[in-house]
Tab-separated table of C-alpha atoms in Angstrom:
chain	number	residue	atom	x	y	z
A	277	UNK	CA	-49.764	-23.619	178.332
A	278	UNK	CA	-51.205	-25.551	181.316
A	279	UNK	CA	-49.069	-28.181	182.999
A	280	UNK	CA	-49.505	-31.803	181.917
A	281	UNK	CA	-52.633	-33.418	183.275
A	282	UNK	CA	-54.245	-30.120	184.290
A	283	UNK	CA	-57.059	-28.701	182.227
A	284	UNK	CA	-56.965	-25.063	181.202
A	285	UNK	CA	-59.021	-22.780	183.458
A	286	UNK	CA	-62.242	-21.421	182.003
A	287	UNK	CA	-62.047	-17.799	180.955
A	288	UNK	CA	-65.226	-16.991	182.899
A	289	UNK	CA	-63.393	-17.177	186.218
A	290	UNK	CA	-60.643	-14.599	186.632
A	291	UNK	CA	-57.377	-15.156	188.463
A	292	UNK	CA	-58.155	-12.509	191.124
A	293	UNK	CA	-61.343	-14.340	192.115
A	294	UNK	CA	-59.514	-17.672	192.309
A	295	UNK	CA	-56.781	-16.204	194.495
A	296	UNK	CA	-59.204	-14.285	196.711
A	297	UNK	CA	-61.089	-17.510	197.381
A	298	UNK	CA	-57.892	-19.447	198.074
A	299	UNK	CA	-56.660	-16.763	200.476
A	300	UNK	CA	-59.988	-16.680	202.321
A	301	UNK	CA	-60.237	-20.443	202.774
A	302	UNK	CA	-56.624	-20.845	203.913
A	303	UNK	CA	-56.947	-17.912	206.321
A	304	UNK	CA	-60.064	-19.390	207.902
A	305	UNK	CA	-58.331	-22.770	208.134
A	306	UNK	CA	-55.560	-21.431	210.375
A	307	UNK	CA	-57.723	-18.952	212.298
A	308	UNK	CA	-58.371	-21.389	215.174
A	309	UNK	CA	-54.736	-21.942	216.119
A	310	UNK	CA	-53.485	-18.390	215.573
A	311	UNK	CA	-56.436	-16.773	217.290
A	312	UNK	CA	-55.709	-18.911	220.347
A	313	UNK	CA	-52.082	-17.779	220.180
A	314	UNK	CA	-52.985	-14.118	219.723
A	315	UNK	CA	-55.479	-14.300	222.595
A	316	UNK	CA	-52.971	-16.098	224.805
A	317	UNK	CA	-52.924	-13.388	227.478
A	318	UNK	CA	-56.740	-13.352	227.766
A	319	UNK	CA	-56.936	-17.155	227.798
A	320	UNK	CA	-54.272	-17.316	230.511
A	321	UNK	CA	-56.393	-15.002	232.640
A	322	UNK	CA	-59.833	-16.544	232.024
A	323	UNK	CA	-59.027	-20.237	231.518
A	324	UNK	CA	-55.661	-20.746	233.159
A	325	UNK	CA	-53.729	-21.345	229.927
A	326	UNK	CA	-49.987	-21.675	230.659
A	327	UNK	CA	-47.183	-21.441	228.084
A	328	UNK	CA	-47.025	-25.238	228.019
A	329	UNK	CA	-50.793	-25.504	227.446
A	330	UNK	CA	-50.603	-22.987	224.592
A	331	UNK	CA	-47.895	-25.151	223.070
A	332	UNK	CA	-50.028	-28.254	223.527
A	333	UNK	CA	-52.968	-26.491	221.877
A	334	UNK	CA	-50.985	-25.645	218.742
A	335	UNK	CA	-49.324	-29.075	218.736
A	336	UNK	CA	-52.669	-30.856	218.724
A	337	UNK	CA	-54.004	-28.739	215.859
A	338	UNK	CA	-51.008	-29.406	213.615
A	339	UNK	CA	-50.687	-32.999	214.813
A	340	UNK	CA	-54.220	-33.839	213.690
A	341	UNK	CA	-53.556	-32.058	210.390
A	342	UNK	CA	-50.319	-34.023	209.904
A	343	UNK	CA	-52.009	-37.386	210.460
A	344	UNK	CA	-54.839	-36.517	208.059
A	345	UNK	CA	-52.810	-34.696	205.394
A	346	UNK	CA	-52.001	-37.591	203.055
A	347	UNK	CA	-55.567	-38.890	203.202
A	348	UNK	CA	-56.928	-35.412	202.480
A	349	UNK	CA	-54.670	-35.121	199.437
A	350	UNK	CA	-56.159	-38.380	198.166
A	351	UNK	CA	-59.676	-37.090	198.867
A	352	UNK	CA	-59.083	-33.829	196.986
A	353	UNK	CA	-57.763	-35.697	193.944
A	354	UNK	CA	-61.165	-37.405	193.787
A	355	UNK	CA	-63.762	-34.836	194.878
A	356	UNK	CA	-62.131	-31.820	193.256
A	357	UNK	CA	-60.706	-28.543	194.526
A	358	UNK	CA	-63.972	-26.618	194.849
A	359	UNK	CA	-65.853	-29.125	196.994
A	360	UNK	CA	-62.735	-29.708	199.083
A	361	UNK	CA	-62.361	-25.989	199.774
A	362	UNK	CA	-66.040	-25.525	200.602
A	363	UNK	CA	-66.008	-28.430	203.060
A	364	UNK	CA	-62.789	-27.113	204.608
A	365	UNK	CA	-64.084	-23.572	205.162
A	366	UNK	CA	-67.422	-24.802	206.534
A	367	UNK	CA	-65.699	-27.204	208.921
A	368	UNK	CA	-63.374	-24.485	210.211
A	369	UNK	CA	-66.329	-22.142	210.727
A	370	UNK	CA	-68.181	-24.717	212.825
A	371	UNK	CA	-65.096	-25.252	214.997
A	372	UNK	CA	-64.697	-21.502	215.482
A	373	UNK	CA	-68.314	-21.123	216.599
A	374	UNK	CA	-67.801	-23.975	219.033
A	375	UNK	CA	-64.656	-22.357	220.429
A	376	UNK	CA	-66.593	-19.140	221.025
A	377	UNK	CA	-68.935	-21.109	223.299
A	378	UNK	CA	-66.179	-23.066	225.076
A	379	UNK	CA	-66.913	-23.450	228.771
A	380	UNK	CA	-63.445	-24.544	229.841
A	381	UNK	CA	-59.911	-25.113	228.569
A	382	UNK	CA	-60.548	-28.776	227.699
A	383	UNK	CA	-63.487	-27.877	225.456
A	384	UNK	CA	-61.506	-25.156	223.699
A	385	UNK	CA	-58.541	-27.490	223.276
A	386	UNK	CA	-60.634	-30.314	221.826
A	387	UNK	CA	-62.308	-28.084	219.244
A	388	UNK	CA	-58.942	-26.563	218.298
A	389	UNK	CA	-57.517	-30.013	217.656
A	390	UNK	CA	-60.604	-30.979	215.645
A	391	UNK	CA	-60.084	-27.869	213.510
A	392	UNK	CA	-56.879	-29.475	212.214
A	393	UNK	CA	-59.018	-31.740	209.982
A	394	UNK	CA	-60.619	-29.047	207.786
A	395	UNK	CA	-57.288	-27.236	207.644
A	396	UNK	CA	-55.570	-30.353	206.269
A	397	UNK	CA	-58.309	-30.599	203.622
A	398	UNK	CA	-58.124	-26.950	202.602
A	399	UNK	CA	-54.376	-26.954	201.927
A	400	UNK	CA	-54.183	-29.487	199.045
A	401	UNK	CA	-57.549	-28.304	197.715
A	402	UNK	CA	-56.237	-24.730	197.500
A	403	UNK	CA	-53.001	-25.873	195.861
A	404	UNK	CA	-54.998	-27.771	193.251
A	405	UNK	CA	-57.284	-24.811	192.545
A	406	UNK	CA	-54.213	-22.628	191.942
A	407	UNK	CA	-52.792	-25.221	189.519
A	408	UNK	CA	-56.140	-25.352	187.713
A	409	UNK	CA	-57.128	-21.696	187.770
A	410	UNK	CA	-53.881	-19.714	187.543
A	411	UNK	CA	-51.650	-19.586	184.423
A	412	UNK	CA	-48.182	-21.108	184.753
A	413	UNK	CA	-46.391	-17.759	184.440
A	414	UNK	CA	-48.334	-16.387	187.434
A	415	UNK	CA	-48.295	-19.361	189.778
A	416	UNK	CA	-45.407	-18.084	191.888
A	417	UNK	CA	-47.563	-15.099	192.718
A	418	UNK	CA	-50.524	-17.436	193.182
A	419	UNK	CA	-48.783	-19.595	195.767
A	420	UNK	CA	-47.433	-16.429	197.398
A	421	UNK	CA	-50.964	-15.105	197.805
A	422	UNK	CA	-52.126	-18.448	199.182
A	423	UNK	CA	-49.376	-18.625	201.799
A	424	UNK	CA	-49.842	-14.943	202.616
A	425	UNK	CA	-53.089	-16.030	204.204
A	426	UNK	CA	-51.040	-17.308	207.158
A	427	UNK	CA	-49.587	-13.908	208.183
A	428	UNK	CA	-52.979	-12.365	207.392
A	429	UNK	CA	-54.463	-14.697	210.000
A	430	UNK	CA	-51.841	-13.733	212.579
A	431	UNK	CA	-52.178	-10.041	211.647
A	432	UNK	CA	-55.930	-10.215	212.195
A	433	UNK	CA	-55.363	-12.120	215.429
A	434	UNK	CA	-53.095	-9.326	216.619
A	435	UNK	CA	-55.550	-6.588	215.646
A	436	UNK	CA	-58.401	-8.526	217.255
A	437	UNK	CA	-56.802	-8.202	220.692
A	438	UNK	CA	-57.215	-4.418	221.155
A	439	UNK	CA	-60.159	-4.071	218.746
A	440	UNK	CA	-62.396	-6.913	219.959
A	441	UNK	CA	-60.993	-8.984	222.820
A	442	UNK	CA	-60.255	-5.995	225.071
A	443	UNK	CA	-63.566	-4.272	224.250
A	444	UNK	CA	-66.440	-6.753	223.890
A	445	UNK	CA	-64.637	-9.961	224.859
A	446	UNK	CA	-62.413	-12.641	223.322
A	447	UNK	CA	-65.333	-14.973	222.500
A	448	UNK	CA	-66.573	-12.525	219.860
A	449	UNK	CA	-63.279	-12.888	218.022
A	450	UNK	CA	-64.139	-16.527	217.305
A	451	UNK	CA	-67.723	-15.623	216.327
A	452	UNK	CA	-66.593	-13.080	213.730
A	453	UNK	CA	-63.975	-15.514	212.415
A	454	UNK	CA	-66.643	-18.212	212.022
A	455	UNK	CA	-68.847	-15.857	210.006
A	456	UNK	CA	-65.904	-15.155	207.692
A	457	UNK	CA	-65.518	-18.914	207.275
A	458	UNK	CA	-69.115	-19.364	206.106
A	459	UNK	CA	-68.743	-16.523	203.610
A	460	UNK	CA	-65.510	-18.064	202.312
A	461	UNK	CA	-67.220	-21.442	201.800
A	462	UNK	CA	-69.930	-19.962	199.592
A	463	UNK	CA	-67.475	-17.818	197.604
A	464	UNK	CA	-65.333	-20.647	196.170
A	465	UNK	CA	-65.586	-20.341	192.353
A	466	UNK	CA	-66.553	-23.169	190.033
A	467	UNK	CA	-64.041	-24.164	187.345
A	468	UNK	CA	-66.252	-26.491	185.264
A	469	UNK	CA	-63.579	-27.839	182.900
A	470	UNK	CA	-60.954	-28.254	185.604
A	471	UNK	CA	-62.959	-29.435	188.571
A	472	UNK	CA	-60.980	-32.636	188.969
A	473	UNK	CA	-57.526	-33.882	188.184
A	474	UNK	CA	-57.297	-36.059	185.074
A	475	UNK	CA	-58.658	-39.524	185.987
A	476	UNK	CA	-55.777	-41.783	186.849
A	477	UNK	CA	-53.286	-38.885	186.982
A	478	UNK	CA	-52.161	-39.745	190.457
A	479	UNK	CA	-51.499	-43.318	189.498
A	480	UNK	CA	-49.807	-42.582	186.180
A	481	UNK	CA	-47.590	-39.952	187.735
A	482	UNK	CA	-46.477	-42.216	190.541
A	483	UNK	CA	-42.705	-42.396	190.667
A	484	UNK	CA	-42.291	-39.545	188.132
A	485	UNK	CA	-41.285	-37.003	190.771
A	486	UNK	CA	-37.899	-37.218	192.512
A	487	UNK	CA	-38.959	-38.634	195.880
A	488	UNK	CA	-35.605	-37.791	197.451
A	489	UNK	CA	-36.147	-34.100	196.749
A	490	UNK	CA	-39.722	-34.253	198.047
A	491	UNK	CA	-38.562	-36.025	201.203
A	492	UNK	CA	-35.858	-33.441	201.920
A	493	UNK	CA	-38.327	-30.640	201.260
A	494	UNK	CA	-40.765	-32.277	203.688
A	495	UNK	CA	-38.123	-32.701	206.427
A	496	UNK	CA	-36.710	-29.216	205.978
A	497	UNK	CA	-40.195	-27.764	205.842
A	498	UNK	CA	-40.996	-29.589	209.068
A	499	UNK	CA	-38.006	-28.117	210.884
A	500	UNK	CA	-38.649	-24.652	209.512
A	501	UNK	CA	-42.296	-24.930	210.467
A	502	UNK	CA	-41.387	-26.133	213.962
A	503	UNK	CA	-39.552	-22.861	214.488
A	504	UNK	CA	-42.018	-20.633	212.676
A	505	UNK	CA	-45.237	-21.883	214.234
A	506	UNK	CA	-43.999	-20.772	217.620
A	507	UNK	CA	-44.323	-17.206	216.310
A	508	UNK	CA	-48.102	-17.272	216.126
A	509	UNK	CA	-48.401	-18.990	219.489
A	510	UNK	CA	-45.839	-17.154	221.620
A	511	UNK	CA	-45.098	-13.699	220.186
A	512	UNK	CA	-47.698	-11.902	222.313
A	513	UNK	CA	-46.736	-13.619	225.576
A	514	UNK	CA	-43.021	-12.951	224.960
A	515	UNK	CA	-43.738	-9.339	224.009
A	516	UNK	CA	-45.463	-8.772	227.347
A	517	UNK	CA	-42.491	-10.334	229.161
A	518	UNK	CA	-39.963	-8.030	227.443
A	519	UNK	CA	-41.940	-4.899	228.294
A	520	UNK	CA	-44.879	-4.379	225.929
A	521	UNK	CA	-48.422	-3.868	227.232
A	522	UNK	CA	-51.043	-6.516	226.317
A	523	UNK	CA	-52.600	-4.281	223.655
A	524	UNK	CA	-49.165	-3.312	222.251
A	525	UNK	CA	-48.210	-7.003	222.199
A	526	UNK	CA	-51.083	-7.642	219.810
A	527	UNK	CA	-49.807	-4.865	217.571
A	528	UNK	CA	-46.290	-6.378	217.647
A	529	UNK	CA	-47.814	-9.574	216.272
A	530	UNK	CA	-49.509	-7.503	213.574
A	531	UNK	CA	-46.232	-5.819	212.598
A	532	UNK	CA	-44.540	-9.186	212.189
A	533	UNK	CA	-47.490	-10.533	210.227
A	534	UNK	CA	-47.424	-7.522	207.907
A	535	UNK	CA	-43.715	-8.130	207.238
A	536	UNK	CA	-44.405	-11.780	206.452
A	537	UNK	CA	-47.296	-10.834	204.183
A	538	UNK	CA	-45.187	-8.360	202.197
A	539	UNK	CA	-42.276	-10.760	201.728
A	540	UNK	CA	-44.461	-13.729	200.752
A	541	UNK	CA	-46.193	-11.718	198.051
A	542	UNK	CA	-42.954	-10.163	196.812
A	543	UNK	CA	-41.163	-13.523	196.731
A	544	UNK	CA	-43.936	-15.054	194.614
A	545	UNK	CA	-43.904	-12.201	192.106
A	546	UNK	CA	-40.096	-12.290	191.812
A	547	UNK	CA	-40.186	-16.070	191.365
A	548	UNK	CA	-42.429	-15.604	188.321
A	549	UNK	CA	-40.272	-12.866	186.816
A	550	UNK	CA	-36.763	-14.164	187.487
A	551	UNK	CA	-37.219	-17.958	187.734
A	552	UNK	CA	-34.647	-18.329	190.537
A	553	UNK	CA	-33.376	-21.523	192.120
A	554	UNK	CA	-36.291	-21.897	194.527
A	555	UNK	CA	-34.528	-24.325	196.854
A	556	UNK	CA	-31.571	-21.992	197.348
A	557	UNK	CA	-33.865	-19.032	197.944
A	558	UNK	CA	-35.694	-20.992	200.640
A	559	UNK	CA	-32.335	-21.897	202.221
A	560	UNK	CA	-31.350	-18.232	202.424
A	561	UNK	CA	-34.676	-17.236	203.926
A	562	UNK	CA	-34.419	-19.883	206.641
A	563	UNK	CA	-30.910	-18.762	207.605
A	564	UNK	CA	-31.877	-15.083	207.718
A	565	UNK	CA	-34.931	-16.004	209.747
A	566	UNK	CA	-32.677	-17.702	212.291
A	567	UNK	CA	-31.110	-14.290	212.951
A	568	UNK	CA	-34.573	-12.947	213.718
A	569	UNK	CA	-35.235	-15.710	216.245
A	570	UNK	CA	-31.929	-14.849	217.908
A	571	UNK	CA	-32.938	-11.191	218.245
A	572	UNK	CA	-36.212	-12.264	219.835
A	573	UNK	CA	-34.189	-13.831	222.631
A	574	UNK	CA	-32.781	-10.397	223.554
A	575	UNK	CA	-34.740	-8.940	226.518
A	576	UNK	CA	-35.157	-5.485	224.954
A	577	UNK	CA	-38.339	-4.219	223.228
A	578	UNK	CA	-36.514	-2.703	220.218
A	579	UNK	CA	-34.453	-5.828	219.525
A	580	UNK	CA	-37.514	-8.022	219.986
A	581	UNK	CA	-39.577	-5.955	217.539
A	582	UNK	CA	-36.837	-6.129	214.886
A	583	UNK	CA	-36.482	-9.853	215.509
A	584	UNK	CA	-40.213	-10.401	215.048
A	585	UNK	CA	-40.154	-8.552	211.710
A	586	UNK	CA	-37.129	-10.545	210.470
A	587	UNK	CA	-38.460	-13.887	211.720
A	588	UNK	CA	-41.833	-13.366	210.066
A	589	UNK	CA	-40.354	-11.729	206.965
A	590	UNK	CA	-37.754	-14.436	206.245
A	591	UNK	CA	-38.071	-17.368	208.626
A	592	UNK	CA	-41.758	-17.824	207.869
A	593	UNK	CA	-42.085	-16.453	204.335
A	594	UNK	CA	-40.828	-19.502	202.423
A	595	UNK	CA	-43.884	-21.872	202.334
A	596	UNK	CA	-45.296	-20.356	199.143
A	597	UNK	CA	-42.015	-20.955	197.334
A	598	UNK	CA	-41.895	-24.498	198.687
A	599	UNK	CA	-45.378	-25.288	197.350
A	600	UNK	CA	-44.449	-23.665	194.040
A	601	UNK	CA	-41.365	-25.884	193.835
A	602	UNK	CA	-43.397	-29.019	194.602
A	603	UNK	CA	-46.031	-28.075	192.002
A	604	UNK	CA	-43.240	-27.839	189.418
A	605	UNK	CA	-41.785	-31.182	190.437
A	606	UNK	CA	-45.167	-32.969	190.229
A	607	UNK	CA	-47.460	-30.934	187.933
A	608	UNK	CA	-49.789	-33.871	187.250
A	609	UNK	CA	-50.539	-34.597	190.921
A	610	UNK	CA	-50.299	-31.308	192.744
A	611	UNK	CA	-52.723	-32.177	195.558
A	612	UNK	CA	-51.018	-35.493	196.314
A	613	UNK	CA	-47.428	-34.186	196.165
A	614	UNK	CA	-48.123	-31.069	198.226
A	615	UNK	CA	-50.013	-33.136	200.792
A	616	UNK	CA	-46.820	-35.220	201.149
A	617	UNK	CA	-44.573	-32.224	201.865
A	618	UNK	CA	-47.359	-30.645	203.907
A	619	UNK	CA	-47.286	-33.678	206.186
A	620	UNK	CA	-43.733	-32.780	207.192
A	621	UNK	CA	-44.712	-29.149	207.680
A	622	UNK	CA	-47.657	-30.177	209.838
A	623	UNK	CA	-45.527	-32.488	211.987
A	624	UNK	CA	-43.100	-29.619	212.512
A	625	UNK	CA	-45.962	-27.273	213.256
A	626	UNK	CA	-47.250	-29.776	215.783
A	627	UNK	CA	-44.020	-30.605	217.617
A	628	UNK	CA	-42.492	-27.122	217.418
A	629	UNK	CA	-44.955	-25.198	219.617
A	630	UNK	CA	-45.173	-28.116	222.057
A	631	UNK	CA	-41.393	-28.314	222.485
A	632	UNK	CA	-41.188	-24.525	222.547
A	633	UNK	CA	-43.733	-24.379	225.367
A	634	UNK	CA	-41.850	-27.007	227.369
A	635	UNK	CA	-38.537	-25.194	226.809
A	636	UNK	CA	-40.138	-21.897	227.795
A	637	UNK	CA	-41.361	-23.456	231.045
A	638	UNK	CA	-37.917	-24.827	231.972
A	639	UNK	CA	-35.325	-22.660	230.192
A	640	UNK	CA	-37.237	-19.436	229.681
A	641	UNK	CA	-38.628	-17.841	226.542
A	642	UNK	CA	-35.197	-16.563	225.459
A	643	UNK	CA	-33.767	-20.083	225.434
A	644	UNK	CA	-36.777	-21.339	223.514
A	645	UNK	CA	-36.332	-18.691	220.795
A	646	UNK	CA	-32.655	-19.622	220.447
A	647	UNK	CA	-33.688	-23.243	219.965
A	648	UNK	CA	-36.141	-22.146	217.270
A	649	UNK	CA	-33.323	-20.350	215.484
A	650	UNK	CA	-31.184	-23.490	215.607
A	651	UNK	CA	-33.985	-25.529	214.013
A	652	UNK	CA	-34.220	-22.995	211.182
A	653	UNK	CA	-30.464	-23.257	210.556
A	654	UNK	CA	-30.625	-27.056	210.339
A	655	UNK	CA	-33.613	-26.787	207.956
A	656	UNK	CA	-31.689	-24.493	205.649
A	657	UNK	CA	-28.571	-26.667	205.638
A	658	UNK	CA	-30.569	-29.809	204.812
A	659	UNK	CA	-31.807	-28.237	201.580
A	660	UNK	CA	-28.210	-28.019	200.371
A	661	UNK	CA	-28.259	-31.810	200.000
A	662	UNK	CA	-30.903	-31.793	197.257
A	663	UNK	CA	-28.875	-33.089	194.323
A	664	UNK	CA	-30.687	-31.333	191.513
A	665	UNK	CA	-31.670	-27.960	192.944
A	666	UNK	CA	-32.751	-26.654	189.525
A	667	UNK	CA	-35.343	-29.421	189.260
A	668	UNK	CA	-37.703	-27.274	191.286
A	669	UNK	CA	-37.381	-24.507	188.731
A	670	UNK	CA	-38.094	-26.498	185.575
């Protein structure tokens, strides 16, 4: 039975196609920032990118997305999920092509920040398409697939270093990513009977969701994201510092991304089957992830590799569960509610890499990773203050 205010998906469009489209659009949306992070070593050499500038690059991307997030949620509620996703993927593709042609660091930085706009549009649009096109009993898996696009983006960024950047040049990485974006835009399926939210749903549902829970989820998500987004931006540069070669550093990023991908998918499937307390599960993942950040501060390749796997696999595998929880809290206004919590996540994603880069410049990368772990601990503890933790599992 579909959630209140959401029309049943047409049988002509299968769940696999819906999820494949969602994964593609979300992956393309975060390609700009994680490709810059994965290509950090090459950009440092060719354009003079420092650790602080890499942090500023990621901060600008997520900062623009944070400012636009609430407005984009409102836009999606009115234009529908499909058009929102197509505009998002096309916009990201154009930014990626522009980054491939960047003549200097300022140009690359400006286009990266601009890419935050289509990303902020694609997130609520994808959440809405899942709510419209995936049955209730499979939505945990659906949100898991959607959020698995993030580690897929970092995994591809890591593979792109030895496969493309070190062979034919880093600019071609952005070209290929832009082509994927155009394909993703044209592949978004049409759900004719569920193209828009019920007229007036956002207004009628106003005040129906527990705003205190949404606010705590947004704040905790922001802190967790502040720690986690440093992974995509600084794993390769830290790996080189602890003893990995540039090509091996890209593979380290891929290993971590693969761990995050596996856990995100598994967590979504288990959420559907066991109906756990989602908030408490997220708390546990954040605290375990903090251990991974701590291991990344150890100047030994083996410890760093284990830390990367744990940090990606726990400390950055919770967003799908968070979106699933929000969709359960506000089933009649999924795009609007998730854009609210996504604002906190974006602000964390913006400030985290920037602060991490500044800490790395003054206290070293090890100190910065310890600070990231501390932020994850605080994020997990804050979730304990949600008064009705089972409300996210209703």
